[in-house]
Amino acid sequence: MLENNENIKKELANFKPQVKWIQPNNKKEDCKIYVGVNPEDDKTTKSGYSLYWDGECKKGYASGLGREIEIQ
């Protein structure tokens, strides 16, 4: 088990996740959502990617309870 854990740590040693603030497709007002992306394979730049938020927005960001729906 420890050996497997060490192998995973080595594989991920150079992985640097990025984050982006994405505007949901269904919101007209500013309502950014935090999305983690792989810098080597950014899903948010691919055709067909969509993000939706059915919750509230406050001060330009998604806030409170709601559902985030990502389509890739």
PDB file of N, CA, C, O and CB in Angstrom:
ATOM      1  N   MET A   1       0.814  -1.181   0.000  1.00  0.00           N
ATOM      2  CA  MET A   1       0.000   0.000   0.000  1.00  0.00           C
ATOM      3  C   MET A   1       0.868   1.258   0.000  1.00  0.00           C
ATOM      4  O   MET A   1       0.600   2.190  -0.759  1.00  0.00           O
ATOM      5  CB  MET A   1      -0.932  -0.010   1.194  1.00  0.00           C
ATOM      6  N   LEU A   2       1.898   1.297   0.836  1.00  0.00           N
ATOM      7  CA  LEU A   2       2.779   2.466   0.884  1.00  0.00           C
ATOM      8  C   LEU A   2       3.545   2.642  -0.422  1.00  0.00           C
ATOM      9  O   LEU A   2       3.770   3.763  -0.878  1.00  0.00           O
ATOM     10  CB  LEU A   2       3.759   2.344   2.050  1.00  0.00           C
ATOM     11  N   GLU A   3       3.939   1.529  -1.013  1.00  0.00           N
ATOM     12  CA  GLU A   3       4.664   1.605  -2.287  1.00  0.00           C
ATOM     13  C   GLU A   3       3.779   2.222  -3.365  1.00  0.00           C
ATOM     14  O   GLU A   3       4.246   3.050  -4.148  1.00  0.00           O
ATOM     15  CB  GLU A   3       5.144   0.202  -2.727  1.00  0.00           C
ATOM     16  N   ASN A   4       2.511   1.831  -3.414  1.00  0.00           N
ATOM     17  CA  ASN A   4       1.561   2.384  -4.370  1.00  0.00           C
ATOM     18  C   ASN A   4       1.386   3.884  -4.139  1.00  0.00           C
ATOM     19  O   ASN A   4       1.332   4.659  -5.094  1.00  0.00           O
ATOM     20  CB  ASN A   4       0.206   1.662  -4.263  1.00  0.00           C
ATOM     21  N   ASN A   5       1.300   4.283  -2.901  1.00  0.00           N
ATOM     22  CA  ASN A   5       1.163   5.693  -2.544  1.00  0.00           C
ATOM     23  C   ASN A   5       2.382   6.487  -3.006  1.00  0.00           C
ATOM     24  O   ASN A   5       2.236   7.589  -3.535  1.00  0.00           O
ATOM     25  CB  ASN A   5       0.970   5.848  -1.026  1.00  0.00           C
ATOM     26  N   GLU A   6       3.567   5.949  -2.815  1.00  0.00           N
ATOM     27  CA  GLU A   6       4.792   6.622  -3.241  1.00  0.00           C
ATOM     28  C   GLU A   6       4.845   6.766  -4.760  1.00  0.00           C
ATOM     29  O   GLU A   6       5.302   7.789  -5.269  1.00  0.00           O
ATOM     30  CB  GLU A   6       6.020   5.855  -2.744  1.00  0.00           C
ATOM     31  N   ASN A   7       4.383   5.753  -5.483  1.00  0.00           N
ATOM     32  CA  ASN A   7       4.340   5.827  -6.945  1.00  0.00           C
ATOM     33  C   ASN A   7       3.399   6.929  -7.417  1.00  0.00           C
ATOM     34  O   ASN A   7       3.716   7.670  -8.347  1.00  0.00           O
ATOM     35  CB  ASN A   7       3.906   4.483  -7.534  1.00  0.00           C
ATOM     36  N   ILE A   8       2.262   7.030  -6.782  1.00  0.00           N
ATOM     37  CA  ILE A   8       1.297   8.069  -7.138  1.00  0.00           C
ATOM     38  C   ILE A   8       1.889   9.449  -6.852  1.00  0.00           C
ATOM     39  O   ILE A   8       1.741  10.363  -7.662  1.00  0.00           O
ATOM     40  CB  ILE A   8      -0.030   7.875  -6.361  1.00  0.00           C
ATOM     41  N   LYS A   9       2.552   9.607  -5.719  1.00  0.00           N
ATOM     42  CA  LYS A   9       3.176  10.889  -5.387  1.00  0.00           C
ATOM     43  C   LYS A   9       4.221  11.286  -6.423  1.00  0.00           C
ATOM     44  O   LYS A   9       4.322  12.461  -6.776  1.00  0.00           O
ATOM     45  CB  LYS A   9       3.817  10.822  -4.003  1.00  0.00           C
ATOM     46  N   LYS A  10       4.999  10.322  -6.916  1.00  0.00           N
ATOM     47  CA  LYS A  10       6.008  10.606  -7.938  1.00  0.00           C
ATOM     48  C   LYS A  10       5.361  11.041  -9.253  1.00  0.00           C
ATOM     49  O   LYS A  10       5.830  11.971  -9.910  1.00  0.00           O
ATOM     50  CB  LYS A  10       6.889   9.373  -8.170  1.00  0.00           C
ATOM     51  N   GLU A  11       4.276  10.357  -9.628  1.00  0.00           N
ATOM     52  CA  GLU A  11       3.578  10.686 -10.866  1.00  0.00           C
ATOM     53  C   GLU A  11       2.995  12.096 -10.823  1.00  0.00           C
ATOM     54  O   GLU A  11       2.968  12.798 -11.834  1.00  0.00           O
ATOM     55  CB  GLU A  11       2.471   9.672 -11.129  1.00  0.00           C
ATOM     56  N   LEU A  12       2.534  12.498  -9.655  1.00  0.00           N
ATOM     57  CA  LEU A  12       1.876  13.795  -9.519  1.00  0.00           C
ATOM     58  C   LEU A  12       2.815  14.918  -9.081  1.00  0.00           C
ATOM     59  O   LEU A  12       2.373  16.050  -8.883  1.00  0.00           O
ATOM     60  CB  LEU A  12       0.753  13.683  -8.539  1.00  0.00           C
ATOM     61  N   ALA A  13       4.091  14.620  -8.930  1.00  0.00           N
ATOM     62  CA  ALA A  13       5.045  15.611  -8.423  1.00  0.00           C
ATOM     63  C   ALA A  13       5.098  16.866  -9.288  1.00  0.00           C
ATOM     64  O   ALA A  13       5.249  17.968  -8.760  1.00  0.00           O
ATOM     65  CB  ALA A  13       6.429  14.999  -8.335  1.00  0.00           C
ATOM     66  N   ASN A  14       4.977  16.721 -10.591  1.00  0.00           N
ATOM     67  CA  ASN A  14       5.065  17.871 -11.494  1.00  0.00           C
ATOM     68  C   ASN A  14       3.710  18.437 -11.896  1.00  0.00           C
ATOM     69  O   ASN A  14       3.643  19.421 -12.633  1.00  0.00           O
ATOM     70  CB  ASN A  14       5.819  17.484 -12.725  1.00  0.00           C
ATOM     71  N   PHE A  15       2.631  17.823 -11.419  1.00  0.00           N
ATOM     72  CA  PHE A  15       1.290  18.296 -11.761  1.00  0.00           C
ATOM     73  C   PHE A  15       0.982  19.561 -10.983  1.00  0.00           C
ATOM     74  O   PHE A  15       1.018  19.566  -9.752  1.00  0.00           O
ATOM     75  CB  PHE A  15       0.228  17.211 -11.473  1.00  0.00           C
ATOM     76  N   LYS A  16       0.682  20.622 -11.694  1.00  0.00           N
ATOM     77  CA  LYS A  16       0.352  21.907 -11.082  1.00  0.00           C
ATOM     78  C   LYS A  16      -1.049  22.293 -11.537  1.00  0.00           C
ATOM     79  O   LYS A  16      -1.211  22.869 -12.612  1.00  0.00           O
ATOM     80  CB  LYS A  16       1.401  23.016 -11.463  1.00  0.00           C
ATOM     81  N   PRO A  17      -2.063  21.983 -10.734  1.00  0.00           N
ATOM     82  CA  PRO A  17      -3.417  22.334 -11.159  1.00  0.00           C
ATOM     83  C   PRO A  17      -3.588  23.844 -11.223  1.00  0.00           C
ATOM     84  O   PRO A  17      -3.007  24.584 -10.428  1.00  0.00           O
ATOM     85  CB  PRO A  17      -4.454  21.725 -10.209  1.00  0.00           C
ATOM     86  N   GLN A  18      -4.382  24.283 -12.168  1.00  0.00           N
ATOM     87  CA  GLN A  18      -4.712  25.685 -12.299  1.00  0.00           C
ATOM     88  C   GLN A  18      -6.182  25.850 -11.995  1.00  0.00           C
ATOM     89  O   GLN A  18      -6.952  24.889 -11.999  1.00  0.00           O
ATOM     90  CB  GLN A  18      -4.365  26.223 -13.708  1.00  0.00           C
ATOM     91  N   VAL A  19      -6.543  27.054 -11.740  1.00  0.00           N
ATOM     92  CA  VAL A  19      -7.956  27.348 -11.560  1.00  0.00           C
ATOM     93  C   VAL A  19      -8.324  28.513 -12.458  1.00  0.00           C
ATOM     94  O   VAL A  19      -7.494  29.356 -12.797  1.00  0.00           O
ATOM     95  CB  VAL A  19      -8.285  27.662 -10.076  1.00  0.00           C
ATOM     96  N   LYS A  20      -9.576  28.530 -12.826  1.00  0.00           N
ATOM     97  CA  LYS A  20     -10.124  29.616 -13.623  1.00  0.00           C
ATOM     98  C   LYS A  20     -11.456  30.010 -13.009  1.00  0.00           C
ATOM     99  O   LYS A  20     -12.125  29.197 -12.372  1.00  0.00           O
ATOM    100  CB  LYS A  20     -10.286  29.205 -15.124  1.00  0.00           C
ATOM    101  N   TRP A  21     -11.822  31.231 -13.202  1.00  0.00           N
ATOM    102  CA  TRP A  21     -13.150  31.697 -12.833  1.00  0.00           C
ATOM    103  C   TRP A  21     -13.935  31.792 -14.137  1.00  0.00           C
ATOM    104  O   TRP A  21     -13.603  32.599 -15.006  1.00  0.00           O
ATOM    105  CB  TRP A  21     -13.106  33.089 -12.058  1.00  0.00           C
ATOM    106  N   ILE A  22     -14.974  30.970 -14.278  1.00  0.00           N
ATOM    107  CA  ILE A  22     -15.745  30.852 -15.514  1.00  0.00           C
ATOM    108  C   ILE A  22     -17.145  31.430 -15.307  1.00  0.00           C
ATOM    109  O   ILE A  22     -17.782  31.200 -14.279  1.00  0.00           O
ATOM    110  CB  ILE A  22     -15.827  29.370 -15.973  1.00  0.00           C
ATOM    111  N   GLN A  23     -17.602  32.173 -16.289  1.00  0.00           N
ATOM    112  CA  GLN A  23     -18.963  32.714 -16.288  1.00  0.00           C
ATOM    113  C   GLN A  23     -19.921  31.640 -16.798  1.00  0.00           C
ATOM    114  O   GLN A  23     -19.741  31.146 -17.911  1.00  0.00           O
ATOM    115  CB  GLN A  23     -19.058  34.007 -17.166  1.00  0.00           C
ATOM    116  N   PRO A  24     -20.943  31.263 -16.010  1.00  0.00           N
ATOM    117  CA  PRO A  24     -21.899  30.260 -16.477  1.00  0.00           C
ATOM    118  C   PRO A  24     -22.665  30.733 -17.713  1.00  0.00           C
ATOM    119  O   PRO A  24     -22.959  31.920 -17.860  1.00  0.00           O
ATOM    120  CB  PRO A  24     -22.880  29.914 -15.361  1.00  0.00           C
ATOM    121  N   ASN A  25     -22.979  29.796 -18.588  1.00  0.00           N
ATOM    122  CA  ASN A  25     -23.686  30.104 -19.830  1.00  0.00           C
ATOM    123  C   ASN A  25     -25.093  30.648 -19.583  1.00  0.00           C
ATOM    124  O   ASN A  25     -25.602  31.433 -20.383  1.00  0.00           O
ATOM    125  CB  ASN A  25     -23.765  28.866 -20.696  1.00  0.00           C
ATOM    126  N   ASN A  26     -25.715  30.239 -18.493  1.00  0.00           N
ATOM    127  CA  ASN A  26     -27.106  30.608 -18.268  1.00  0.00           C
ATOM    128  C   ASN A  26     -27.288  31.880 -17.433  1.00  0.00           C
ATOM    129  O   ASN A  26     -28.425  32.252 -17.144  1.00  0.00           O
ATOM    130  CB  ASN A  26     -27.810  29.478 -17.600  1.00  0.00           C
ATOM    131  N   LYS A  27     -26.226  32.544 -17.044  1.00  0.00           N
ATOM    132  CA  LYS A  27     -26.341  33.751 -16.215  1.00  0.00           C
ATOM    133  C   LYS A  27     -25.958  34.982 -17.030  1.00  0.00           C
ATOM    134  O   LYS A  27     -24.915  35.011 -17.684  1.00  0.00           O
ATOM    135  CB  LYS A  27     -25.446  33.641 -14.952  1.00  0.00           C
ATOM    136  N   LYS A  28     -26.812  35.988 -16.979  1.00  0.00           N
ATOM    137  CA  LYS A  28     -26.512  37.247 -17.670  1.00  0.00           C
ATOM    138  C   LYS A  28     -25.687  38.168 -16.779  1.00  0.00           C
ATOM    139  O   LYS A  28     -24.783  38.853 -17.258  1.00  0.00           O
ATOM    140  CB  LYS A  28     -27.812  37.953 -18.100  1.00  0.00           C
ATOM    141  N   GLU A  29     -25.998  38.186 -15.473  1.00  0.00           N
ATOM    142  CA  GLU A  29     -25.219  39.001 -14.542  1.00  0.00           C
ATOM    143  C   GLU A  29     -23.889  38.307 -14.235  1.00  0.00           C
ATOM    144  O   GLU A  29     -23.781  37.090 -14.383  1.00  0.00           O
ATOM    145  CB  GLU A  29     -26.017  39.258 -13.233  1.00  0.00           C
ATOM    146  N   ASP A  30     -22.889  39.063 -13.812  1.00  0.00           N
ATOM    147  CA  ASP A  30     -21.605  38.459 -13.428  1.00  0.00           C
ATOM    148  C   ASP A  30     -21.842  37.427 -12.336  1.00  0.00           C
ATOM    149  O   ASP A  30     -22.512  37.702 -11.340  1.00  0.00           O
ATOM    150  CB  ASP A  30     -20.593  39.544 -12.945  1.00  0.00           C
ATOM    151  N   CYS A  31     -21.288  36.241 -12.533  1.00  0.00           N
ATOM    152  CA  CYS A  31     -21.531  35.146 -11.584  1.00  0.00           C
ATOM    153  C   CYS A  31     -20.449  34.085 -11.768  1.00  0.00           C
ATOM    154  O   CYS A  31     -20.757  32.946 -12.119  1.00  0.00           O
ATOM    155  CB  CYS A  31     -22.957  34.525 -11.785  1.00  0.00           C
ATOM    156  N   LYS A  32     -19.221  34.436 -11.542  1.00  0.00           N
ATOM    157  CA  LYS A  32     -18.100  33.538 -11.803  1.00  0.00           C
ATOM    158  C   LYS A  32     -18.115  32.313 -10.879  1.00  0.00           C
ATOM    159  O   LYS A  32     -18.522  32.383  -9.719  1.00  0.00           O
ATOM    160  CB  LYS A  32     -16.785  34.290 -11.644  1.00  0.00           C
ATOM    161  N   ILE A  33     -17.656  31.196 -11.440  1.00  0.00           N
ATOM    162  CA  ILE A  33     -17.538  29.931 -10.700  1.00  0.00           C
ATOM    163  C   ILE A  33     -16.098  29.447 -10.805  1.00  0.00           C
ATOM    164  O   ILE A  33     -15.486  29.507 -11.872  1.00  0.00           O
ATOM    165  CB  ILE A  33     -18.536  28.845 -11.251  1.00  0.00           C
ATOM    166  N   TYR A  34     -15.570  28.971  -9.690  1.00  0.00           N
ATOM    167  CA  TYR A  34     -14.212  28.431  -9.579  1.00  0.00           C
ATOM    168  C   TYR A  34     -14.180  27.054 -10.223  1.00  0.00           C
ATOM    169  O   TYR A  34     -14.929  26.160  -9.828  1.00  0.00           O
ATOM    170  CB  TYR A  34     -13.749  28.357  -8.090  1.00  0.00           C
ATOM    171  N   VAL A  35     -13.308  26.883 -11.220  1.00  0.00           N
ATOM    172  CA  VAL A  35     -13.188  25.605 -11.918  1.00  0.00           C
ATOM    173  C   VAL A  35     -11.719  25.208 -11.955  1.00  0.00           C
ATOM    174  O   VAL A  35     -10.877  25.984 -12.405  1.00  0.00           O
ATOM    175  CB  VAL A  35     -13.781  25.688 -13.361  1.00  0.00           C
ATOM    176  N   GLY A  36     -11.410  24.016 -11.490  1.00  0.00           N
ATOM    177  CA  GLY A  36     -10.050  23.494 -11.568  1.00  0.00           C
ATOM    178  C   GLY A  36      -9.788  22.938 -12.960  1.00  0.00           C
ATOM    179  O   GLY A  36     -10.629  22.239 -13.525  1.00  0.00           O
ATOM    180  N   VAL A  37      -8.624  23.249 -13.509  1.00  0.00           N
ATOM    181  CA  VAL A  37      -8.283  22.757 -14.844  1.00  0.00           C
ATOM    182  C   VAL A  37      -6.859  22.215 -14.858  1.00  0.00           C
ATOM    183  O   VAL A  37      -6.006  22.651 -14.084  1.00  0.00           O
ATOM    184  CB  VAL A  37      -8.443  23.876 -15.896  1.00  0.00           C
ATOM    185  N   ASN A  38      -6.620  21.276 -15.734  1.00  0.00           N
ATOM    186  CA  ASN A  38      -5.281  20.749 -15.964  1.00  0.00           C
ATOM    187  C   ASN A  38      -4.622  21.662 -16.990  1.00  0.00           C
ATOM    188  O   ASN A  38      -5.135  21.779 -18.103  1.00  0.00           O
ATOM    189  CB  ASN A  38      -5.313  19.243 -16.454  1.00  0.00           C
ATOM    190  N   PRO A  39      -3.507  22.314 -16.664  1.00  0.00           N
ATOM    191  CA  PRO A  39      -2.886  23.240 -17.611  1.00  0.00           C
ATOM    192  C   PRO A  39      -2.459  22.585 -18.921  1.00  0.00           C
ATOM    193  O   PRO A  39      -2.319  23.272 -19.933  1.00  0.00           O
ATOM    194  CB  PRO A  39      -1.696  23.883 -16.973  1.00  0.00           C
ATOM    195  N   GLU A  40      -2.252  21.284 -18.920  1.00  0.00           N
ATOM    196  CA  GLU A  40      -1.845  20.587 -20.132  1.00  0.00           C
ATOM    197  C   GLU A  40      -3.041  20.131 -20.969  1.00  0.00           C
ATOM    198  O   GLU A  40      -2.879  19.734 -22.123  1.00  0.00           O
ATOM    199  CB  GLU A  40      -0.987  19.393 -19.773  1.00  0.00           C
ATOM    200  N   ASP A  41      -4.238  20.189 -20.387  1.00  0.00           N
ATOM    201  CA  ASP A  41      -5.444  19.742 -21.085  1.00  0.00           C
ATOM    202  C   ASP A  41      -6.639  20.510 -20.526  1.00  0.00           C
ATOM    203  O   ASP A  41      -7.472  19.949 -19.814  1.00  0.00           O
ATOM    204  CB  ASP A  41      -5.649  18.193 -20.933  1.00  0.00           C
ATOM    205  N   ASP A  42      -6.713  21.796 -20.857  1.00  0.00           N
ATOM    206  CA  ASP A  42      -7.729  22.685 -20.300  1.00  0.00           C
ATOM    207  C   ASP A  42      -9.093  22.418 -20.930  1.00  0.00           C
ATOM    208  O   ASP A  42      -9.343  22.785 -22.078  1.00  0.00           O
ATOM    209  CB  ASP A  42      -7.328  24.150 -20.509  1.00  0.00           C
ATOM    210  N   LYS A  43      -9.962  21.780 -20.170  1.00  0.00           N
ATOM    211  CA  LYS A  43     -11.283  21.407 -20.677  1.00  0.00           C
ATOM    212  C   LYS A  43     -12.137  22.624 -21.027  1.00  0.00           C
ATOM    213  O   LYS A  43     -13.025  22.523 -21.873  1.00  0.00           O
ATOM    214  CB  LYS A  43     -12.008  20.554 -19.653  1.00  0.00           C
ATOM    215  N   THR A  44     -11.887  23.765 -20.398  1.00  0.00           N
ATOM    216  CA  THR A  44     -12.722  24.951 -20.614  1.00  0.00           C
ATOM    217  C   THR A  44     -12.497  25.594 -21.971  1.00  0.00           C
ATOM    218  O   THR A  44     -13.301  26.424 -22.396  1.00  0.00           O
ATOM    219  CB  THR A  44     -12.461  25.965 -19.536  1.00  0.00           C
ATOM    220  N   THR A  45     -11.422  25.232 -22.663  1.00  0.00           N
ATOM    221  CA  THR A  45     -11.127  25.821 -23.972  1.00  0.00           C
ATOM    222  C   THR A  45     -11.604  24.945 -25.125  1.00  0.00           C
ATOM    223  O   THR A  45     -11.506  25.337 -26.288  1.00  0.00           O
ATOM    224  CB  THR A  45      -9.637  26.068 -24.105  1.00  0.00           C
ATOM    225  N   LYS A  46     -12.115  23.773 -24.807  1.00  0.00           N
ATOM    226  CA  LYS A  46     -12.537  22.843 -25.861  1.00  0.00           C
ATOM    227  C   LYS A  46     -13.957  23.139 -26.323  1.00  0.00           C
ATOM    228  O   LYS A  46     -14.797  23.604 -25.552  1.00  0.00           O
ATOM    229  CB  LYS A  46     -12.441  21.395 -25.366  1.00  0.00           C
ATOM    230  N   SER A  47     -14.205  22.859 -27.597  1.00  0.00           N
ATOM    231  CA  SER A  47     -15.555  23.067 -28.113  1.00  0.00           C
ATOM    232  C   SER A  47     -16.496  22.102 -27.404  1.00  0.00           C
ATOM    233  O   SER A  47     -16.129  20.968 -27.094  1.00  0.00           O
ATOM    234  CB  SER A  47     -15.608  22.867 -29.662  1.00  0.00           C
ATOM    235  N   GLY A  48     -17.679  22.558 -27.159  1.00  0.00           N
ATOM    236  CA  GLY A  48     -18.656  21.725 -26.468  1.00  0.00           C
ATOM    237  C   GLY A  48     -18.649  21.887 -24.960  1.00  0.00           C
ATOM    238  O   GLY A  48     -19.519  21.342 -24.280  1.00  0.00           O
ATOM    239  N   TYR A  49     -17.674  22.635 -24.413  1.00  0.00           N
ATOM    240  CA  TYR A  49     -17.648  22.838 -22.963  1.00  0.00           C
ATOM    241  C   TYR A  49     -18.683  23.894 -22.587  1.00  0.00           C
ATOM    242  O   TYR A  49     -18.729  24.972 -23.179  1.00  0.00           O
ATOM    243  CB  TYR A  49     -16.227  23.263 -22.482  1.00  0.00           C
ATOM    244  N   SER A  50     -19.504  23.573 -21.604  1.00  0.00           N
ATOM    245  CA  SER A  50     -20.496  24.513 -21.089  1.00  0.00           C
ATOM    246  C   SER A  50     -20.553  24.388 -19.573  1.00  0.00           C
ATOM    247  O   SER A  50     -20.313  23.322 -19.006  1.00  0.00           O
ATOM    248  CB  SER A  50     -21.896  24.255 -21.720  1.00  0.00           C
ATOM    249  N   LEU A  51     -20.876  25.502 -18.936  1.00  0.00           N
ATOM    250  CA  LEU A  51     -20.999  25.527 -17.483  1.00  0.00           C
ATOM    251  C   LEU A  51     -22.289  26.249 -17.131  1.00  0.00           C
ATOM    252  O   LEU A  51     -22.578  27.318 -17.670  1.00  0.00           O
ATOM    253  CB  LEU A  51     -19.765  26.216 -16.814  1.00  0.00           C
ATOM    254  N   TYR A  52     -23.059  25.665 -16.227  1.00  0.00           N
ATOM    255  CA  TYR A  52     -24.333  26.247 -15.805  1.00  0.00           C
ATOM    256  C   TYR A  52     -24.385  26.286 -14.280  1.00  0.00           C
ATOM    257  O   TYR A  52     -23.803  25.431 -13.613  1.00  0.00           O
ATOM    258  CB  TYR A  52     -25.536  25.438 -16.379  1.00  0.00           C
ATOM    259  N   TRP A  53     -25.077  27.272 -13.737  1.00  0.00           N
ATOM    260  CA  TRP A  53     -25.241  27.436 -12.294  1.00  0.00           C
ATOM    261  C   TRP A  53     -26.678  27.836 -12.037  1.00  0.00           C
ATOM    262  O   TRP A  53     -27.171  28.801 -12.622  1.00  0.00           O
ATOM    263  CB  TRP A  53     -24.245  28.497 -11.712  1.00  0.00           C
ATOM    264  N   ASP A  54     -27.369  27.089 -11.151  1.00  0.00           N
ATOM    265  CA  ASP A  54     -28.766  27.419 -10.882  1.00  0.00           C
ATOM    266  C   ASP A  54     -28.973  28.082  -9.520  1.00  0.00           C
ATOM    267  O   ASP A  54     -30.107  28.241  -9.067  1.00  0.00           O
ATOM    268  CB  ASP A  54     -29.607  26.171 -10.965  1.00  0.00           C
ATOM    269  N   GLY A  55     -27.890  28.461  -8.882  1.00  0.00           N
ATOM    270  CA  GLY A  55     -27.987  29.133  -7.590  1.00  0.00           C
ATOM    271  C   GLY A  55     -27.919  30.649  -7.725  1.00  0.00           C
ATOM    272  O   GLY A  55     -28.005  31.199  -8.822  1.00  0.00           O
ATOM    273  N   GLU A  56     -27.763  31.303  -6.590  1.00  0.00           N
ATOM    274  CA  GLU A  56     -27.694  32.758  -6.533  1.00  0.00           C
ATOM    275  C   GLU A  56     -26.292  33.258  -6.864  1.00  0.00           C
ATOM    276  O   GLU A  56     -25.319  32.504  -6.848  1.00  0.00           O
ATOM    277  CB  GLU A  56     -28.115  33.253  -5.154  1.00  0.00           C
ATOM    278  N   CYS A  57     -26.221  34.544  -7.162  1.00  0.00           N
ATOM    279  CA  CYS A  57     -24.946  35.209  -7.419  1.00  0.00           C
ATOM    280  C   CYS A  57     -24.876  36.448  -6.523  1.00  0.00           C
ATOM    281  O   CYS A  57     -25.850  37.188  -6.389  1.00  0.00           O
ATOM    282  CB  CYS A  57     -24.793  35.593  -8.941  1.00  0.00           C
ATOM    283  N   LYS A  58     -23.710  36.658  -5.916  1.00  0.00           N
ATOM    284  CA  LYS A  58     -23.491  37.838  -5.085  1.00  0.00           C
ATOM    285  C   LYS A  58     -22.133  38.430  -5.414  1.00  0.00           C
ATOM    286  O   LYS A  58     -21.129  37.721  -5.457  1.00  0.00           O
ATOM    287  CB  LYS A  58     -23.588  37.488  -3.577  1.00  0.00           C
ATOM    288  N   LYS A  59     -22.110  39.718  -5.642  1.00  0.00           N
ATOM    289  CA  LYS A  59     -20.863  40.449  -5.920  1.00  0.00           C
ATOM    290  C   LYS A  59     -20.063  39.814  -7.054  1.00  0.00           C
ATOM    291  O   LYS A  59     -18.832  39.802  -7.017  1.00  0.00           O
ATOM    292  CB  LYS A  59     -20.002  40.513  -4.663  1.00  0.00           C
ATOM    293  N   GLY A  60     -20.758  39.288  -8.060  1.00  0.00           N
ATOM    294  CA  GLY A  60     -20.096  38.761  -9.244  1.00  0.00           C
ATOM    295  C   GLY A  60     -19.655  37.309  -9.180  1.00  0.00           C
ATOM    296  O   GLY A  60     -18.988  36.821 -10.092  1.00  0.00           O
ATOM    297  N   TYR A  61     -20.028  36.606  -8.093  1.00  0.00           N
ATOM    298  CA  TYR A  61     -19.603  35.211  -7.929  1.00  0.00           C
ATOM    299  C   TYR A  61     -20.781  34.342  -7.502  1.00  0.00           C
ATOM    300  O   TYR A  61     -21.716  34.820  -6.860  1.00  0.00           O
ATOM    301  CB  TYR A  61     -18.462  35.106  -6.894  1.00  0.00           C
ATOM    302  N   ALA A  62     -20.726  33.056  -7.865  1.00  0.00           N
ATOM    303  CA  ALA A  62     -21.737  32.107  -7.417  1.00  0.00           C
ATOM    304  C   ALA A  62     -21.709  32.059  -5.894  1.00  0.00           C
ATOM    305  O   ALA A  62     -20.645  32.101  -5.276  1.00  0.00           O
ATOM    306  CB  ALA A  62     -21.496  30.690  -8.030  1.00  0.00           C
ATOM    307  N   SER A  63     -22.896  31.971  -5.303  1.00  0.00           N
ATOM    308  CA  SER A  63     -22.971  32.032  -3.851  1.00  0.00           C
ATOM    309  C   SER A  63     -24.085  31.137  -3.323  1.00  0.00           C
ATOM    310  O   SER A  63     -25.153  31.032  -3.927  1.00  0.00           O
ATOM    311  CB  SER A  63     -23.187  33.471  -3.389  1.00  0.00           C
ATOM    312  N   GLY A  64     -23.824  30.496  -2.193  1.00  0.00           N
ATOM    313  CA  GLY A  64     -24.850  29.696  -1.532  1.00  0.00           C
ATOM    314  C   GLY A  64     -25.071  28.348  -2.186  1.00  0.00           C
ATOM    315  O   GLY A  64     -24.212  27.817  -2.890  1.00  0.00           O
ATOM    316  N   LEU A  65     -26.252  27.816  -1.929  1.00  0.00           N
ATOM    317  CA  LEU A  65     -26.601  26.501  -2.473  1.00  0.00           C
ATOM    318  C   LEU A  65     -27.025  26.619  -3.922  1.00  0.00           C
ATOM    319  O   LEU A  65     -27.678  27.580  -4.328  1.00  0.00           O
ATOM    320  CB  LEU A  65     -27.718  25.850  -1.650  1.00  0.00           C
ATOM    321  N   GLY A  66     -26.643  25.633  -4.675  1.00  0.00           N
ATOM    322  CA  GLY A  66     -27.026  25.577  -6.084  1.00  0.00           C
ATOM    323  C   GLY A  66     -26.314  24.425  -6.745  1.00  0.00           C
ATOM    324  O   GLY A  66     -25.444  23.785  -6.153  1.00  0.00           O
ATOM    325  N   ARG A  67     -26.689  24.172  -7.964  1.00  0.00           N
ATOM    326  CA  ARG A  67     -26.048  23.089  -8.715  1.00  0.00           C
ATOM    327  C   ARG A  67     -25.172  23.683  -9.809  1.00  0.00           C
ATOM    328  O   ARG A  67     -25.577  24.588 -10.538  1.00  0.00           O
ATOM    329  CB  ARG A  67     -27.109  22.128  -9.324  1.00  0.00           C
ATOM    330  N   GLU A  68     -23.964  23.146  -9.900  1.00  0.00           N
ATOM    331  CA  GLU A  68     -23.042  23.492 -10.979  1.00  0.00           C
ATOM    332  C   GLU A  68     -23.092  22.321 -11.964  1.00  0.00           C
ATOM    333  O   GLU A  68     -22.836  21.175 -11.594  1.00  0.00           O
ATOM    334  CB  GLU A  68     -21.556  23.761 -10.439  1.00  0.00           C
ATOM    335  N   ILE A  69     -23.420  22.619 -13.198  1.00  0.00           N
ATOM    336  CA  ILE A  69     -23.508  21.584 -14.210  1.00  0.00           C
ATOM    337  C   ILE A  69     -22.455  21.878 -15.268  1.00  0.00           C
ATOM    338  O   ILE A  69     -22.460  22.939 -15.892  1.00  0.00           O
ATOM    339  CB  ILE A  69     -24.939  21.513 -14.834  1.00  0.00           C
ATOM    340  N   GLU A  70     -21.546  20.914 -15.461  1.00  0.00           N
ATOM    341  CA  GLU A  70     -20.478  21.032 -16.456  1.00  0.00           C
ATOM    342  C   GLU A  70     -20.747  20.034 -17.569  1.00  0.00           C
ATOM    343  O   GLU A  70     -20.994  18.854 -17.317  1.00  0.00           O
ATOM    344  CB  GLU A  70     -19.071  20.790 -15.817  1.00  0.00           C
ATOM    345  N   ILE A  71     -20.697  20.515 -18.789  1.00  0.00           N
ATOM    346  CA  ILE A  71     -20.835  19.630 -19.947  1.00  0.00           C
ATOM    347  C   ILE A  71     -19.541  19.706 -20.732  1.00  0.00           C
ATOM    348  O   ILE A  71     -19.071  20.788 -21.086  1.00  0.00           O
ATOM    349  CB  ILE A  71     -22.070  20.021 -20.842  1.00  0.00           C
ATOM    350  N   GLN A  72     -18.974  18.539 -20.998  1.00  0.00           N
ATOM    351  CA  GLN A  72     -17.677  18.499 -21.690  1.00  0.00           C
ATOM    352  C   GLN A  72     -17.797  17.772 -22.995  1.00  0.00           C
ATOM    353  O   GLN A  72     -16.811  17.636 -23.719  1.00  0.00           O
ATOM    354  CB  GLN A  72     -16.611  17.834 -20.825  1.00  0.00           C
TER     355      GLN A  72
END
